[in-house]
Short mmCIF file of C-alpha atoms in Angstrom, two decimals:
data_model
loop_
_atom_site.label_atom_id
_atom_site.label_comp_id
_atom_site.label_asym_id
_atom_site.label_seq_id
_atom_site.Cartn_x
_atom_site.Cartn_y
_atom_site.Cartn_z
CA MET A 1 -15.61 -2.40 15.62
CA GLN A 2 -14.05 -1.76 18.58
CA ARG A 3 -14.01 0.97 21.10
CA ARG A 4 -10.62 2.12 22.27
CA SER A 5 -10.58 0.29 25.32
CA GLN A 6 -10.43 -2.85 25.11
CA THR A 7 -7.48 -2.31 22.36
CA ALA A 8 -5.60 -4.67 24.70
CA VAL A 9 -7.68 -7.56 24.73
CA LEU A 10 -9.29 -7.52 20.88
CA ALA A 11 -5.86 -7.01 19.77
CA ALA A 12 -5.19 -10.34 21.62
CA ALA A 13 -7.62 -12.14 20.19
CA SER A 14 -7.53 -9.89 16.57
CA LEU A 15 -7.97 -12.57 13.39
CA LEU A 16 -5.73 -10.14 11.57
CA LEU A 17 -2.70 -7.69 11.78
CA ALA A 18 -2.35 -4.13 10.10
CA ALA A 19 -2.23 -0.94 9.83
CA GLY A 20 -3.00 2.27 11.48
CA CYS A 21 -2.84 5.31 9.24
CA SER A 22 -2.07 7.59 12.50
CA SER A 23 -1.31 7.93 16.54
CA GLY A 24 -3.30 10.78 18.11
CA GLY A 25 -6.36 12.91 17.02
CA GLU A 26 -4.25 15.48 14.59
CA LYS A 27 -2.06 12.75 13.10
CA SER A 28 -1.76 12.95 8.99
CA GLU A 29 -1.88 9.80 6.37
CA ASN A 30 1.97 9.61 7.07
CA GLY A 31 0.86 7.80 10.76
CA GLY A 32 3.41 9.80 12.59
CA ASP A 33 6.63 8.90 13.41
CA ALA A 34 7.82 5.98 10.77
CA SER A 35 11.03 5.21 13.22
CA SER A 36 8.07 3.49 15.35
CA ALA A 37 6.69 1.38 12.46
CA PRO A 38 8.44 -2.07 13.34
CA PRO A 39 11.72 -4.00 11.09
CA ARG A 40 11.55 -4.67 7.96
CA SER A 41 12.93 -7.95 6.16
CA PRO A 42 12.44 -6.31 1.98
CA GLY A 43 10.73 -8.44 -0.30
CA ALA A 44 9.77 -10.24 2.24
CA SER A 45 5.61 -12.08 1.86
CA ALA A 46 4.49 -11.47 5.42
CA PRO A 47 0.48 -13.07 6.57
CA ALA A 48 -0.99 -11.34 9.62
CA SER A 49 -2.00 -13.49 11.51
CA PRO A 50 -4.75 -16.63 11.83
CA SER A 51 -7.67 -15.69 10.58
CA ALA A 52 -10.38 -17.50 8.55
CA SER A 53 -9.57 -20.72 6.50
CA PRO A 54 -9.19 -20.60 2.76
CA SER A 55 -11.90 -20.37 -0.18
CA PRO A 56 -10.94 -23.88 -2.15
CA SER A 57 -11.72 -21.27 -4.81
CA VAL A 58 -8.93 -18.83 -4.15
CA ALA A 59 -5.51 -19.16 -2.88
CA ALA A 60 -4.32 -18.74 0.94
CA LYS A 61 -0.73 -17.99 -0.53
CA GLY A 62 -0.58 -15.05 -3.87
CA SER A 63 3.01 -13.84 -5.42
CA VAL A 64 4.08 -10.68 -6.67
CA LYS A 65 6.67 -10.06 -9.74
CA VAL A 66 7.90 -6.62 -10.37
CA THR A 67 7.92 -7.15 -14.40
CA ALA A 68 8.74 -3.32 -15.57
CA THR A 69 9.08 0.13 -14.43
CA LEU A 70 6.49 1.78 -16.49
CA THR A 71 7.76 5.25 -15.79
CA THR A 72 10.27 7.44 -13.64
CA GLY A 73 10.36 10.94 -12.54
CA LEU A 74 6.51 11.65 -11.48
CA GLU A 75 5.36 14.32 -9.02
CA SER A 76 3.36 13.79 -6.17
CA PRO A 77 1.17 11.23 -7.65
CA TRP A 78 -1.98 10.99 -6.35
CA GLY A 79 -4.85 10.02 -8.49
CA VAL A 80 -4.81 7.36 -11.81
CA ALA A 81 -7.43 6.57 -14.31
CA PRO A 82 -7.00 4.05 -16.49
CA LEU A 83 -8.33 4.93 -20.45
CA PRO A 84 -10.03 2.59 -22.65
CA GLY A 85 -6.93 2.19 -24.95
CA GLY A 86 -4.34 1.18 -21.45
CA ASP A 87 -2.76 4.11 -20.96
CA LEU A 88 -3.02 6.20 -17.85
CA LEU A 89 -4.22 9.27 -16.61
CA VAL A 90 -1.89 10.27 -13.72
CA ALA A 91 -2.91 13.74 -10.96
CA SER A 92 -0.31 15.59 -8.64
CA ARG A 93 -1.10 16.55 -6.09
CA ASP A 94 1.50 19.60 -5.37
CA THR A 95 1.06 20.85 -8.91
CA GLY A 96 -2.38 19.99 -9.96
CA LYS A 97 -2.00 18.79 -13.16
CA ILE A 98 -2.11 15.86 -15.61
CA VAL A 99 -0.57 14.13 -17.66
CA LYS A 100 -1.09 10.90 -19.63
CA VAL A 101 1.85 8.10 -19.35
CA ALA A 102 1.51 5.74 -22.17
CA ALA A 103 1.06 1.86 -20.96
CA ASP A 104 3.30 0.75 -23.70
CA GLY A 105 6.92 2.79 -23.02
CA GLY A 106 5.57 5.35 -20.40
CA LYS A 107 6.00 8.20 -22.17
CA LYS A 108 4.65 10.99 -20.30
CA THR A 109 2.42 13.97 -22.12
CA GLU A 110 1.05 17.02 -20.21
CA LEU A 111 -2.51 17.68 -20.76
CA GLY A 112 -2.80 20.44 -18.39
CA SER A 113 -3.65 22.24 -15.17
CA VAL A 114 -6.89 21.46 -13.37
CA PRO A 115 -7.46 25.65 -12.09
CA GLY A 116 -8.54 26.38 -8.69
CA VAL A 117 -6.07 24.12 -6.96
CA ASP A 118 -4.75 24.56 -3.84
CA PRO A 119 -2.10 22.39 -2.59
CA GLY A 120 -1.71 22.12 1.53
CA GLY A 121 -1.23 19.24 4.13
CA GLU A 122 -3.08 16.62 2.64
CA GLY A 123 -5.35 18.74 0.06
CA GLY A 124 -4.54 19.96 -3.24
CA LEU A 125 -6.01 17.11 -6.90
CA LEU A 126 -6.55 14.13 -5.39
CA GLY A 127 -8.62 11.32 -7.17
CA ILE A 128 -9.41 11.30 -10.71
CA ALA A 129 -11.24 8.79 -13.14
CA VAL A 130 -12.85 8.96 -17.03
CA SER A 131 -16.76 8.79 -17.55
CA SER A 132 -18.31 5.16 -18.49
CA THR A 133 -18.32 6.59 -22.08
CA PHE A 134 -15.20 8.25 -22.20
CA GLY A 135 -15.66 7.07 -25.70
CA ALA A 136 -18.57 9.27 -26.78
CA ASP A 137 -17.79 12.10 -24.08
CA HIS A 138 -13.95 12.22 -23.42
CA GLN A 139 -15.17 13.54 -20.21
CA VAL A 140 -11.86 13.30 -16.87
CA TYR A 141 -13.56 13.99 -13.56
CA ALA A 142 -11.44 15.41 -11.02
CA TYR A 143 -11.76 15.57 -6.74
CA PHE A 144 -9.51 18.46 -5.89
CA THR A 145 -8.83 20.86 -2.79
CA THR A 146 -9.69 24.49 -3.46
CA ALA A 147 -9.29 27.69 -1.36
CA SER A 148 -12.85 27.06 0.66
CA ASP A 149 -13.55 23.47 0.20
CA ASN A 150 -13.35 19.81 -1.34
CA ARG A 151 -15.17 18.95 -5.10
CA ILE A 152 -15.26 17.38 -7.85
CA ALA A 153 -15.65 19.23 -11.54
CA ARG A 154 -15.09 17.58 -14.57
CA MET A 155 -13.94 18.41 -17.85
CA ILE A 156 -13.47 17.39 -21.49
CA TYR A 157 -9.99 16.07 -23.13
CA ASP A 158 -8.95 16.37 -26.28
CA GLU A 159 -5.46 15.36 -27.42
CA LYS A 160 -6.09 17.13 -31.21
CA ARG A 161 -5.46 19.89 -28.85
CA PRO A 162 -1.78 20.48 -28.38
CA ALA A 163 0.22 19.17 -25.46
CA GLY A 164 -0.23 20.86 -22.11
CA ASN A 165 -3.24 22.77 -23.16
CA GLN A 166 -5.73 18.86 -23.62
CA LEU A 167 -8.00 19.45 -20.91
CA GLY A 168 -11.49 22.09 -21.50
CA ALA A 169 -12.53 24.58 -18.52
CA PRO A 170 -13.87 22.78 -15.46
CA ASP A 171 -17.12 22.11 -15.04
CA THR A 172 -17.90 21.99 -10.88
CA LEU A 173 -20.42 18.79 -10.43
CA PHE A 174 -20.86 18.82 -6.71
CA LYS A 175 -18.62 21.62 -4.24
CA GLY A 176 -19.03 22.19 0.34
CA ILE A 177 -17.22 18.83 1.09
CA PRO A 178 -15.43 20.13 4.22
CA LYS A 179 -11.27 20.44 3.77
CA GLY A 180 -9.12 20.17 6.29
CA GLN A 181 -5.36 20.36 6.30
CA ILE A 182 -5.74 16.42 7.02
CA HIS A 183 -8.03 14.12 6.01
CA ASN A 184 -9.59 15.26 2.62
CA GLY A 185 -10.68 12.19 1.48
CA GLY A 186 -10.23 12.47 -2.28
CA ARG A 187 -10.83 8.92 -4.37
CA ILE A 188 -13.24 8.97 -7.05
CA ALA A 189 -14.57 6.36 -9.08
CA PHE A 190 -17.36 5.16 -11.52
CA GLY A 191 -18.83 1.64 -10.32
CA PRO A 192 -20.50 -0.83 -11.97
CA ASP A 193 -24.23 1.26 -11.61
CA LYS A 194 -22.03 3.90 -13.78
CA MET A 195 -22.69 6.10 -11.29
CA LEU A 196 -19.82 8.49 -9.37
CA TYR A 197 -18.82 7.45 -6.18
CA ALA A 198 -16.04 9.78 -3.40
CA GLY A 199 -14.66 9.27 -0.64
CA THR A 200 -14.00 11.47 1.80
CA GLY A 201 -12.51 12.63 4.83
CA GLU A 202 -13.79 14.39 8.64
CA THR A 203 -10.88 16.63 8.22
CA GLY A 204 -10.34 16.35 11.43
CA ASP A 205 -13.35 17.06 12.60
CA THR A 206 -14.33 13.75 13.93
CA GLY A 207 -18.11 15.02 14.37
CA LEU A 208 -18.85 15.50 10.88
CA ALA A 209 -18.20 11.70 10.03
CA GLN A 210 -22.22 10.67 12.32
CA ASP A 211 -23.69 13.86 10.43
CA LYS A 212 -26.14 12.51 7.75
CA ASP A 213 -26.36 16.18 6.46
CA SER A 214 -22.47 16.67 6.24
CA PRO A 215 -20.62 15.36 3.37
CA ALA A 216 -17.92 14.55 5.13
CA GLY A 217 -16.17 11.60 6.75
CA LYS A 218 -19.05 9.56 4.18
CA ILE A 219 -18.96 7.72 0.51
CA LEU A 220 -20.86 9.43 -1.55
CA ARG A 221 -22.50 8.53 -5.26
CA MET A 222 -24.41 10.74 -7.20
CA THR A 223 -24.64 11.29 -10.87
CA PRO A 224 -22.35 11.41 -13.85
CA ASP A 225 -24.18 15.22 -13.28
CA GLY A 226 -23.44 15.41 -9.55
CA GLU A 227 -26.67 15.25 -8.89
CA PRO A 228 -28.35 11.90 -5.78
CA ALA A 229 -28.61 8.63 -7.70
CA HIS A 230 -31.14 6.68 -7.42
CA GLY A 231 -31.35 3.96 -4.52
CA ASN A 232 -29.37 6.38 -2.09
CA PRO A 233 -30.49 6.32 1.74
CA GLN A 234 -31.99 9.19 0.48
CA ALA A 235 -33.95 10.37 -2.06
CA ASP A 236 -32.44 13.80 -1.90
CA SER A 237 -28.78 12.90 -0.71
CA VAL A 238 -25.58 12.47 -1.91
CA VAL A 239 -24.32 10.79 0.88
CA TYR A 240 -24.54 6.73 0.39
CA ASP A 241 -23.34 5.27 4.01
CA TYR A 242 -21.38 7.09 7.13
CA GLY A 243 -18.92 6.68 9.87
CA HIS A 244 -15.63 7.20 7.79
CA ARG A 245 -12.12 8.69 9.29
CA ASN A 246 -10.92 9.02 5.91
CA VAL A 247 -11.74 6.93 3.17
CA GLN A 248 -8.71 6.86 0.10
CA GLY A 249 -9.52 3.38 -1.63
CA LEU A 250 -12.36 2.70 -3.56
CA ALA A 251 -13.03 -0.98 -5.83
CA TRP A 252 -15.54 -3.19 -6.64
CA ASP A 253 -15.18 -7.13 -6.58
CA GLY A 254 -16.14 -9.03 -9.12
CA ASP A 255 -19.78 -9.46 -7.86
CA LYS A 256 -20.12 -5.74 -7.98
CA ARG A 257 -19.30 -5.44 -4.61
CA LEU A 258 -18.14 -2.06 -2.85
CA TRP A 259 -15.21 -2.11 -0.75
CA ALA A 260 -13.44 0.70 0.82
CA SER A 261 -10.12 1.49 3.10
CA GLU A 262 -9.33 3.35 5.61
CA PHE A 263 -7.28 5.55 8.05
CA GLY A 264 -7.91 4.49 11.42
CA GLN A 265 -6.45 7.01 14.15
CA ASP A 266 -4.50 5.29 16.85
CA THR A 267 -5.52 1.50 16.98
CA TRP A 268 -6.81 -0.01 13.44
CA ASP A 269 -6.56 1.22 9.84
CA GLU A 270 -9.54 -1.05 8.04
CA LEU A 271 -11.15 -3.22 4.52
CA ASN A 272 -14.61 -2.26 4.68
CA LEU A 273 -17.43 -4.02 2.43
CA ILE A 274 -19.88 -1.15 2.05
CA GLU A 275 -23.27 -1.56 2.19
CA PRO A 276 -26.49 1.41 1.71
CA GLY A 277 -26.61 3.84 4.48
CA LYS A 278 -25.02 1.61 6.97
CA ASN A 279 -22.67 3.50 10.01
CA TYR A 280 -18.89 2.32 10.27
CA GLY A 281 -18.47 3.76 13.34
CA TRP A 282 -16.00 6.91 13.34
CA PRO A 283 -15.26 8.02 15.67
CA GLU A 284 -17.12 5.80 18.61
CA VAL A 285 -15.37 2.73 17.70
CA GLU A 286 -12.13 1.77 15.43
CA GLY A 287 -11.42 -1.94 14.38
CA LYS A 288 -13.36 -5.59 14.67
CA GLY A 289 -15.84 -5.37 17.86
CA LYS A 290 -19.18 -4.61 16.72
CA GLY A 291 -20.27 -6.83 19.78
CA ASP A 292 -19.61 -5.57 22.47
CA ALA A 293 -19.79 -1.82 20.40
CA GLY A 294 -23.53 -1.98 19.61
CA SER A 295 -25.01 -2.89 16.31
CA ALA A 296 -25.25 -0.04 14.86
CA PHE A 297 -21.69 -0.09 13.94
CA VAL A 298 -20.31 -2.57 11.01
CA ASP A 299 -17.32 -4.82 11.43
CA PRO A 300 -14.46 -4.04 9.06
CA VAL A 301 -13.59 -7.37 7.07
CA ALA A 302 -10.26 -6.66 7.83
CA GLN A 303 -7.56 -4.71 9.80
CA TRP A 304 -4.09 -3.84 10.52
CA LYS A 305 -1.92 -2.56 13.52
CA THR A 306 -0.85 1.16 13.50
CA ALA A 307 2.43 0.97 11.05
CA ASP A 308 1.86 -1.89 8.95
CA ALA A 309 -0.55 0.22 6.23
CA SER A 310 -1.81 3.58 6.18
CA PRO A 311 -3.82 2.63 3.31
CA SER A 312 -4.93 4.34 0.63
CA GLY A 313 -5.47 3.15 -2.79
CA ILE A 314 -7.39 0.01 -3.60
CA ALA A 315 -8.04 -2.52 -6.64
CA TYR A 316 -9.55 -6.44 -7.40
CA ALA A 317 -7.81 -8.58 -9.04
CA LYS A 318 -8.01 -12.45 -9.17
CA GLY A 319 -9.99 -12.66 -6.53
CA SER A 320 -8.55 -10.20 -4.28
CA ILE A 321 -8.13 -7.40 -2.96
CA TRP A 322 -4.83 -5.28 -3.12
CA MET A 323 -4.07 -2.46 -0.65
CA ALA A 324 -1.33 -0.14 -1.03
CA GLY A 325 0.52 1.28 2.04
CA LEU A 326 1.82 4.72 2.66
CA ARG A 327 3.66 4.40 6.46
CA GLY A 328 3.53 0.26 5.98
CA GLU A 329 5.39 0.77 2.49
CA ARG A 330 3.80 -2.18 1.36
CA LEU A 331 1.42 -3.71 -0.74
CA TRP A 332 -1.00 -6.12 1.44
CA ARG A 333 -3.40 -8.85 -0.60
CA ILE A 334 -6.48 -9.69 1.08
CA PRO A 335 -7.80 -12.72 -0.41
CA LEU A 336 -11.92 -12.98 -0.84
CA ASP A 337 -14.58 -15.03 -0.37
CA GLY A 338 -17.99 -13.61 -0.89
CA LYS A 339 -17.93 -11.04 1.71
CA LYS A 340 -15.40 -12.32 3.62
CA ALA A 341 -11.58 -12.62 3.69
CA ALA A 342 -10.73 -16.25 2.40
CA ALA A 343 -7.38 -16.59 4.29
CA ASP A 344 -4.93 -13.82 5.73
CA PRO A 345 -3.47 -10.95 4.90
CA GLN A 346 -0.23 -11.56 3.15
CA ALA A 347 2.26 -8.54 2.25
CA PHE A 348 4.49 -7.90 -0.90
CA LEU A 349 7.30 -5.38 -1.34
CA ASP A 350 7.62 -4.37 1.94
CA GLY A 351 9.77 -0.98 1.88
CA GLU A 352 11.28 -2.16 -1.53
CA TYR A 353 9.59 0.82 -2.64
CA GLY A 354 8.50 3.18 -0.56
CA ARG A 355 5.16 4.77 0.28
CA LEU A 356 2.99 3.35 -1.79
CA ARG A 357 -0.24 5.50 -3.06
CA THR A 358 -2.31 3.89 -6.04
CA VAL A 359 -2.77 0.49 -7.31
CA VAL A 360 -5.45 0.21 -10.61
CA ALA A 361 -6.44 -3.02 -12.35
CA ALA A 362 -4.36 -3.26 -15.30
CA GLY A 363 -5.54 -5.27 -18.51
CA ASP A 364 -3.81 -8.31 -18.33
CA GLY A 365 -5.03 -9.05 -14.98
CA GLY A 366 -1.91 -7.60 -13.43
CA LEU A 367 -1.73 -4.09 -11.40
CA TRP A 368 -0.13 -0.53 -11.91
CA LEU A 369 1.04 0.26 -8.75
CA VAL A 370 2.35 4.08 -7.77
CA THR A 371 4.77 4.85 -5.14
CA SER A 372 4.60 7.78 -3.32
CA ASN A 373 7.48 9.73 -1.91
CA THR A 374 7.76 12.69 -3.41
CA ASP A 375 4.61 13.98 -1.44
CA GLY A 376 6.33 16.09 1.54
CA ARG A 377 6.17 12.85 3.65
CA GLY A 378 8.44 10.28 2.01
CA ASP A 379 12.20 9.42 1.35
CA PRO A 380 12.60 10.19 -2.32
CA ARG A 381 14.94 7.65 -4.00
CA LYS A 382 16.94 8.36 -7.37
CA GLY A 383 13.49 7.91 -10.46
CA ASP A 384 10.33 8.76 -7.76
CA ASP A 385 7.69 8.97 -8.28
CA ARG A 386 7.47 6.12 -10.09
CA ILE A 387 4.59 4.02 -11.66
CA LEU A 388 5.48 0.03 -11.14
CA HIS A 389 3.39 -3.17 -13.32
CA LEU A 390 2.76 -5.95 -11.18
CA LYS A 391 2.40 -9.30 -12.39
CA VAL A 392 -0.24 -10.94 -9.52
CA SER A 393 -2.09 -14.37 -8.77
#
């Protein structure tokens, strides 16, 4: 990671271009004035600046084809959780509702609302996930903002009940995650180890990211019951790592390594390889340059300049991490070679669908991509918000 005073030097030598989420300490995930973004050529596939040599097993250049629009008319969609049969659960940040979208035909069915959701700023009903044993317990997990905090709860989904009333009463598993007008994090996912992971933000209070006693500005790892998971850096804590500004993307690669996307401030957005107990530097450092900043901080694997990304959800497919960009309004592909990038990041769908919030792996090897133009920061188009199916390579 790099000190802000070294931005000009390191930018010229940067291995990877990409985009930051905001300009100024209190700016939101929108990243400031979108009019400052460089001109885009819709549909272009834009590589970042020169980086690593391609791995022989991963193509340096990929491709993306939008094969279908699964559904339209979603309101402020945020979290998405695939069900075992392929259907998708979608959370609405502002309404607190969860709907099921059929993978075959895109029919929407409202399951119900999560009680206690208090939307405002970047808060509301954010990430959702289904348990690793969903076939047996039918548990749906939600990360959401209340009047006092961010918290994680689970509910039983009973599809035999009438539409709109298919979610049981929430059972709060973990509470007390600081809330703010900005930087609430919100992504949750079950890992290959069947533990629940959550990305949090520092709410604009930058010091919380380095405070190991605070769950803000961290990645948390807990059991499905909300207890500290065995193997965490501290046995009595759910904190898995620290030093984050605002984590909204979590994904595991084919070798079960955890990756996370992160909003930067003035200089760099990041894709990080996550390891337990490590310090990812915020607010002391931002972007690459660990050798200059001190060995205590972990470098990102890839970084993006402001206005090209503002990364939210990520997914792993076809040997690459795929990253949805909000302000950048594009989908980034980062081909992997083990723990590093195999080639330069490559951009797709540049400006074609507006802000992109969430991307998840589809059962057929492709991706589901969710737009985010009805969240108060985008420019809604007819049919927004929508879910697209992508064929990727």
